[in-house]
XYZ file of C-alpha atoms in Angstrom:
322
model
C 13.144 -81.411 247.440
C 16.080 -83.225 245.841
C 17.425 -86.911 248.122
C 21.039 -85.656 249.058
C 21.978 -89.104 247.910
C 22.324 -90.006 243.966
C 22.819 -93.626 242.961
C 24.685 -94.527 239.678
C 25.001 -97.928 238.105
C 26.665 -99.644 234.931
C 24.650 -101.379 232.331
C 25.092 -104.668 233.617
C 22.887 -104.333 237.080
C 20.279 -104.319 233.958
C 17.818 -102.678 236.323
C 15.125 -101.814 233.245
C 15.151 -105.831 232.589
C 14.578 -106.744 236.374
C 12.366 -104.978 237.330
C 8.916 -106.803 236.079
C 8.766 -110.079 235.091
C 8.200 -109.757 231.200
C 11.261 -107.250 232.105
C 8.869 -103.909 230.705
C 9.382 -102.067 233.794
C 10.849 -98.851 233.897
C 12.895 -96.957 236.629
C 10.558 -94.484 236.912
C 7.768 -96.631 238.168
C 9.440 -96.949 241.116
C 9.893 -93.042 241.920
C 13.313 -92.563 241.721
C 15.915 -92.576 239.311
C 19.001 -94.292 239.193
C 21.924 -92.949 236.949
C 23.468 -95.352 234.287
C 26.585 -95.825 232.313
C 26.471 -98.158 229.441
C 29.098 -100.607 229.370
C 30.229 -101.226 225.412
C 29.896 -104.698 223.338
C 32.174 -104.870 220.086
C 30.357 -106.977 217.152
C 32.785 -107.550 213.969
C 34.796 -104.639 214.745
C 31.424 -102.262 215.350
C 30.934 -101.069 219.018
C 27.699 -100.665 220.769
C 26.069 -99.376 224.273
C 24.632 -101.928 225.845
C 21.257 -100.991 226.509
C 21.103 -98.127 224.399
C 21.740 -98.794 220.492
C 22.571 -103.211 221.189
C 20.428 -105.472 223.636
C 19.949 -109.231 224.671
C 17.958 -110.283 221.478
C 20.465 -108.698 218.789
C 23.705 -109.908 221.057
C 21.931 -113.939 220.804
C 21.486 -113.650 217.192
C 25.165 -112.272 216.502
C 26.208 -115.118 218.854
C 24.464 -117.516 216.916
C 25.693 -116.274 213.742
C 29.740 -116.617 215.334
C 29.944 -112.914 215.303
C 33.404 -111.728 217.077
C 31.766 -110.493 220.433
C 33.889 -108.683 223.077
C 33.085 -105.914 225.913
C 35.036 -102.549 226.632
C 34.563 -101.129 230.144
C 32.673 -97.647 229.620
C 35.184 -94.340 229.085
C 36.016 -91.723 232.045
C 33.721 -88.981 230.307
C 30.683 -91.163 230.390
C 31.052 -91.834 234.144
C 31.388 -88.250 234.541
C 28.471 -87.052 232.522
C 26.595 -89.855 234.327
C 27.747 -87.987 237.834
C 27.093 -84.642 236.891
C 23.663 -85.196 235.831
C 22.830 -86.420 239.396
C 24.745 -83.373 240.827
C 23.360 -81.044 238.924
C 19.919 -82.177 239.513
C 20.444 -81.562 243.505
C 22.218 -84.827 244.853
C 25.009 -83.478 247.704
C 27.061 -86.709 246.913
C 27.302 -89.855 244.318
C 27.283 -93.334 245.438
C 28.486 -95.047 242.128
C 27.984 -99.468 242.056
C 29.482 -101.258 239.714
C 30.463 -104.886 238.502
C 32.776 -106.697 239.774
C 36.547 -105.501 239.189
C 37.500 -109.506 238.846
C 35.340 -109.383 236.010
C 35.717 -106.075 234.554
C 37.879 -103.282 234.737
C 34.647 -100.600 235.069
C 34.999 -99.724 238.847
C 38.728 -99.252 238.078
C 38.005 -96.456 235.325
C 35.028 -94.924 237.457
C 37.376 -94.800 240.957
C 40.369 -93.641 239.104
C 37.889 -91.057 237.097
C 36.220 -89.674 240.421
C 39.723 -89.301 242.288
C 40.959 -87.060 239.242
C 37.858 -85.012 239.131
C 37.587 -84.433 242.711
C 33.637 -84.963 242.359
C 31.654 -86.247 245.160
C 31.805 -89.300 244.845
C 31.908 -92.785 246.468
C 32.761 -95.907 243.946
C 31.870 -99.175 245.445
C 32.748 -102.646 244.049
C 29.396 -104.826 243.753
C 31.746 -108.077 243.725
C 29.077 -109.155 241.404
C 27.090 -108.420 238.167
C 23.313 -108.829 237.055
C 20.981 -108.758 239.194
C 23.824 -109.640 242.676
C 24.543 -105.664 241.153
C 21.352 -104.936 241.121
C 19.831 -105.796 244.592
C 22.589 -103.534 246.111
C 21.814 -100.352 243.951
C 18.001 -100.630 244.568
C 18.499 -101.175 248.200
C 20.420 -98.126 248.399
C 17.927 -96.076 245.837
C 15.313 -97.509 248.477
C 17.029 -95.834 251.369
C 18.191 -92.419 249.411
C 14.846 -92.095 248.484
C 13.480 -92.291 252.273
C 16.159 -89.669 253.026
C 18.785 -91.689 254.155
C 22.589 -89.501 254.421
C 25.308 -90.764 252.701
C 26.743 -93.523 255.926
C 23.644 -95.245 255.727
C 22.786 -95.185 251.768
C 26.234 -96.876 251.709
C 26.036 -99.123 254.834
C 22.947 -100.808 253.232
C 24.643 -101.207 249.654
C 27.389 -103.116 251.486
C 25.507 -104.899 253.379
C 23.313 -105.994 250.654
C 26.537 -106.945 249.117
C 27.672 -109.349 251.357
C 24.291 -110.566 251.856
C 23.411 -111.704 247.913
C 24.680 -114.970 246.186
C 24.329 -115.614 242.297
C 24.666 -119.074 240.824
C 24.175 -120.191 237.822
C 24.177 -122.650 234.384
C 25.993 -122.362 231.220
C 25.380 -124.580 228.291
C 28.822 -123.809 226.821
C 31.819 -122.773 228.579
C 33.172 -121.650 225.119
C 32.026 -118.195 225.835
C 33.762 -117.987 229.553
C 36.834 -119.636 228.404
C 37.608 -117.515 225.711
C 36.520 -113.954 227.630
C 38.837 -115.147 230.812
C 36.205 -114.674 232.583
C 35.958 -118.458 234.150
C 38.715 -117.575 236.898
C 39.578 -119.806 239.543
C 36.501 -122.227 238.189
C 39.333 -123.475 235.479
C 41.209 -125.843 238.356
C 37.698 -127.154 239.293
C 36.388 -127.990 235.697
C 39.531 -129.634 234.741
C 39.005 -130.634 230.947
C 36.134 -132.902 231.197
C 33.560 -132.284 228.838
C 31.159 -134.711 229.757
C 30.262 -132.445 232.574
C 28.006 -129.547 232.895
C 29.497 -127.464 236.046
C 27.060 -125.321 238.276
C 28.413 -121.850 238.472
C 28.660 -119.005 240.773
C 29.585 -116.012 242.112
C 32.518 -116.074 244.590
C 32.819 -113.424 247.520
C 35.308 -112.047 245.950
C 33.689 -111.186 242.909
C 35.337 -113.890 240.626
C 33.259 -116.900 238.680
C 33.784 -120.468 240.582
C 32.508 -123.934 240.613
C 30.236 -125.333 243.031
C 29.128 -128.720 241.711
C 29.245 -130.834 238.615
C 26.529 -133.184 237.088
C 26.308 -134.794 233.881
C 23.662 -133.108 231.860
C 22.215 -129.763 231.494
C 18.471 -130.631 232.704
C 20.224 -132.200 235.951
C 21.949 -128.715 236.324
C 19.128 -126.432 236.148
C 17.274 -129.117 238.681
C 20.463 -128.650 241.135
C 19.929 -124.773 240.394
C 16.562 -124.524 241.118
C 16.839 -126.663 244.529
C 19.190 -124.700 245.494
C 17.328 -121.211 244.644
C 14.553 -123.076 247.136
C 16.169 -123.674 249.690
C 18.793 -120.870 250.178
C 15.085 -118.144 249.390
C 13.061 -119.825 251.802
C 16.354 -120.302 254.515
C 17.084 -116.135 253.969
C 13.222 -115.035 254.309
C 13.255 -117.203 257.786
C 16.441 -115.706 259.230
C 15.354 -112.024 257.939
C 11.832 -112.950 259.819
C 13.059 -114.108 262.887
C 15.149 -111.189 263.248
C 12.369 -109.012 263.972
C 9.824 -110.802 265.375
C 9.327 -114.510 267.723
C 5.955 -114.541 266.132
C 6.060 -117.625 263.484
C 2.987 -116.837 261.554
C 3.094 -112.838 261.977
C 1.541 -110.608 259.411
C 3.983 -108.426 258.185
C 4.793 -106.128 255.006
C 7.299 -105.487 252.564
C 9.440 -108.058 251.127
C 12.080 -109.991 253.218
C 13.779 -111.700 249.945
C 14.508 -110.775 246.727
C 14.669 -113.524 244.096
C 16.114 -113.250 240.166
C 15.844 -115.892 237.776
C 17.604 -114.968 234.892
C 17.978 -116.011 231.131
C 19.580 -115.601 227.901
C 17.001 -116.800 224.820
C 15.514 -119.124 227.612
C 12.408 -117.609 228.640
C 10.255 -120.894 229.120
C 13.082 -122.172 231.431
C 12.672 -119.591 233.102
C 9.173 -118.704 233.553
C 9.151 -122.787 235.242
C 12.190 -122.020 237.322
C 9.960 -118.586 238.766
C 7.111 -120.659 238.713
C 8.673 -123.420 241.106
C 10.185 -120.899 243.233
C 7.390 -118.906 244.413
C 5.305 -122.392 244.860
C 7.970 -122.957 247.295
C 8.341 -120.164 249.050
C 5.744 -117.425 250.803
C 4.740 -113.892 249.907
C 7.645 -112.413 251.968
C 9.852 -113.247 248.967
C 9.627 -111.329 245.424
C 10.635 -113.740 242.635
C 11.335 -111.903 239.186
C 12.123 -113.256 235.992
C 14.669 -110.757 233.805
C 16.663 -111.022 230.386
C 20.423 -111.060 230.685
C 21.879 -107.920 229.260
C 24.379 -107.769 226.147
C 27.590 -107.745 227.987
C 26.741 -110.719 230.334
C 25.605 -112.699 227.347
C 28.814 -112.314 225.671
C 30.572 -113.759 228.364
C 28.449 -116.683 229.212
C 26.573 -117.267 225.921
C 22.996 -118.140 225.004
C 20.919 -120.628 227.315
C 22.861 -119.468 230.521
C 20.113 -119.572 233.297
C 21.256 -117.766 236.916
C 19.472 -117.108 239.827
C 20.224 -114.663 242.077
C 19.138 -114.515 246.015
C 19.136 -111.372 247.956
C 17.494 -111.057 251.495
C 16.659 -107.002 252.081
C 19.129 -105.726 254.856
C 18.094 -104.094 258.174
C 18.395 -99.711 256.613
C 16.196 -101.074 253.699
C 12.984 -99.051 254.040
C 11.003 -102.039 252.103
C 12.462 -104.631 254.190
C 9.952 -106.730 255.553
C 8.513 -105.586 258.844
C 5.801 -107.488 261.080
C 2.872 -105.752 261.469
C 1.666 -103.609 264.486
């Protein structure tokens, strides 16, 4: 029997990169499927669908080679097919997560596409991209799949929202600069250049600074004890929430952990590495390629990690054991 509840995505939740660490997973591994609209990336006047015909490896080597790089937001017709295939294959109603609209102008098209259509559908702004997109679509796949209705597939998404936090390291803020994506971070990097800035995700959705240092390997050090410490704070709070029991056996995962790269993959097979040494088995720590249209943005080397503690709705939310 069909879940009443489809889930739809954009190409830059990069879900087939996440989901394993060498990032070979697939989608159907996991039992479900989860629809996708590609998000386009423009080399020398040529455009591409990220993930489909352009990924990660052939956007670092047109980078390298100064190829003009830009991004297009995906067309009304391709969120449409995208919708129709999950209605047609038995879903009662959409729930559609994007990027965030500070960074993009995808939700606009798709919530603009679905109120002209009249489709069932329910567009929802991640506030985020990568894997802070996501956490919040496989939450919600987690709970459609169980047989959650449409109030609680979309309670969890949000929740999960609010709940995630992505920071993370440039080596260039060429890329950011010249996209507009760097936002309100401008006022904080000034123009010093002897700086490398830590990054993140605001709540709003838009890139800001959090801290500046002086050299790259001082960043990724700040990055990393932050990822510690903010992983290990979330899996307490999420275990103490269900049980007084310090050492309880439990199952499922309480945290979700992403280290991502672009063209970095020693980086960050140490940064994963670190992680899980400091942390317990309640947290999942995965290691996943940035996708084209990220890379374009921030450029090769950039290094993120994403934490995002599973939300009470989650069916494989940690839970202490009988």
């Amino acid at each position: 029997m069909p879940q009443s509840v489809a889930l739809v995505t954009d190409s830059t939740a990069e879900l087939a990169l996440a989901l394993g660490d060498g990032g070979d997973a697939s989608l159907g591994e996991l039992g479900w499927g989860v629809g996708m609209v590609p998000l386009h990336v423009v080399v020398d006047g040529t455009s591409h669908r990220e993930g489909v015909d352009l990924d990660a490896e052939r956007l670092a080597s047109a980078l390298d080679s100064r190829a003009a790089v830009t991004t297009a937001s995906p067309g009304p017709s391709e969120f449409e097919a995208a919708w129709r295939s999950a209605l047609d294959a038995g879903a009662e109603h959409v729930v559609s997560v994007h990027l965030s609209s500070k960074m993009s102008a995808t939700g606009d098209v798709a919530r603009s596409t679905a109120s002209m259509l009249e489709l069932p559908v329910t567009v929802i702004d991640s506030r985020s991209v990568s894997g802070g997109l996501a956490a919040p679509v496989l939450a919600g796949a987690r709970a459609a799949a169980a047989g959650a209705d449409l109030d609680a597939v979309v309670d969890v998404v949000n929740r999960t929202i609010d709940r995630t936090q992505v920071r993370f390291v440039v080596e260039s803020l060429d890329r950011l600069r010249r996209g507009g994506r760097i936002g309100a971070a401008q006022a904080f990097l000034g123009t010093a250049l002897s700086v490398k800035p830590l990054l993140q995700v605001a709540r709003d959705g838009s890139v800001d600074g959090w801290q500046k240092v002086r050299t790259l390997r001082a960043a990724r050090q700040a990055l990393l004890a932050w990822g510690q410490e903010t992983a290990t704070t979330a899996a307490d709070a999420v275990i103490d929430s269900l049980t007084d029991d310090e050492f309880s056996d439990g199952e499922g995962t309480a945290v979700d952990v992403t280290v991502h790269h672009l063209e970095r993959p020693e980086t960050a097979k140490e940064m994963a590495a670190a992680l899980r040494a400091a942390v317990d088995d309640t947290v999942a720590v995965r290691i996943s390629r940035l996708g084209a249209t990220v890379g374009a943005h921030t450029g090769v080397g950039t290094v993120a990690i994403v934490v995002s503690p599973r939300v009470e709705g989650d069916p494989g939310r940690w839970t202490p054991a009988p």
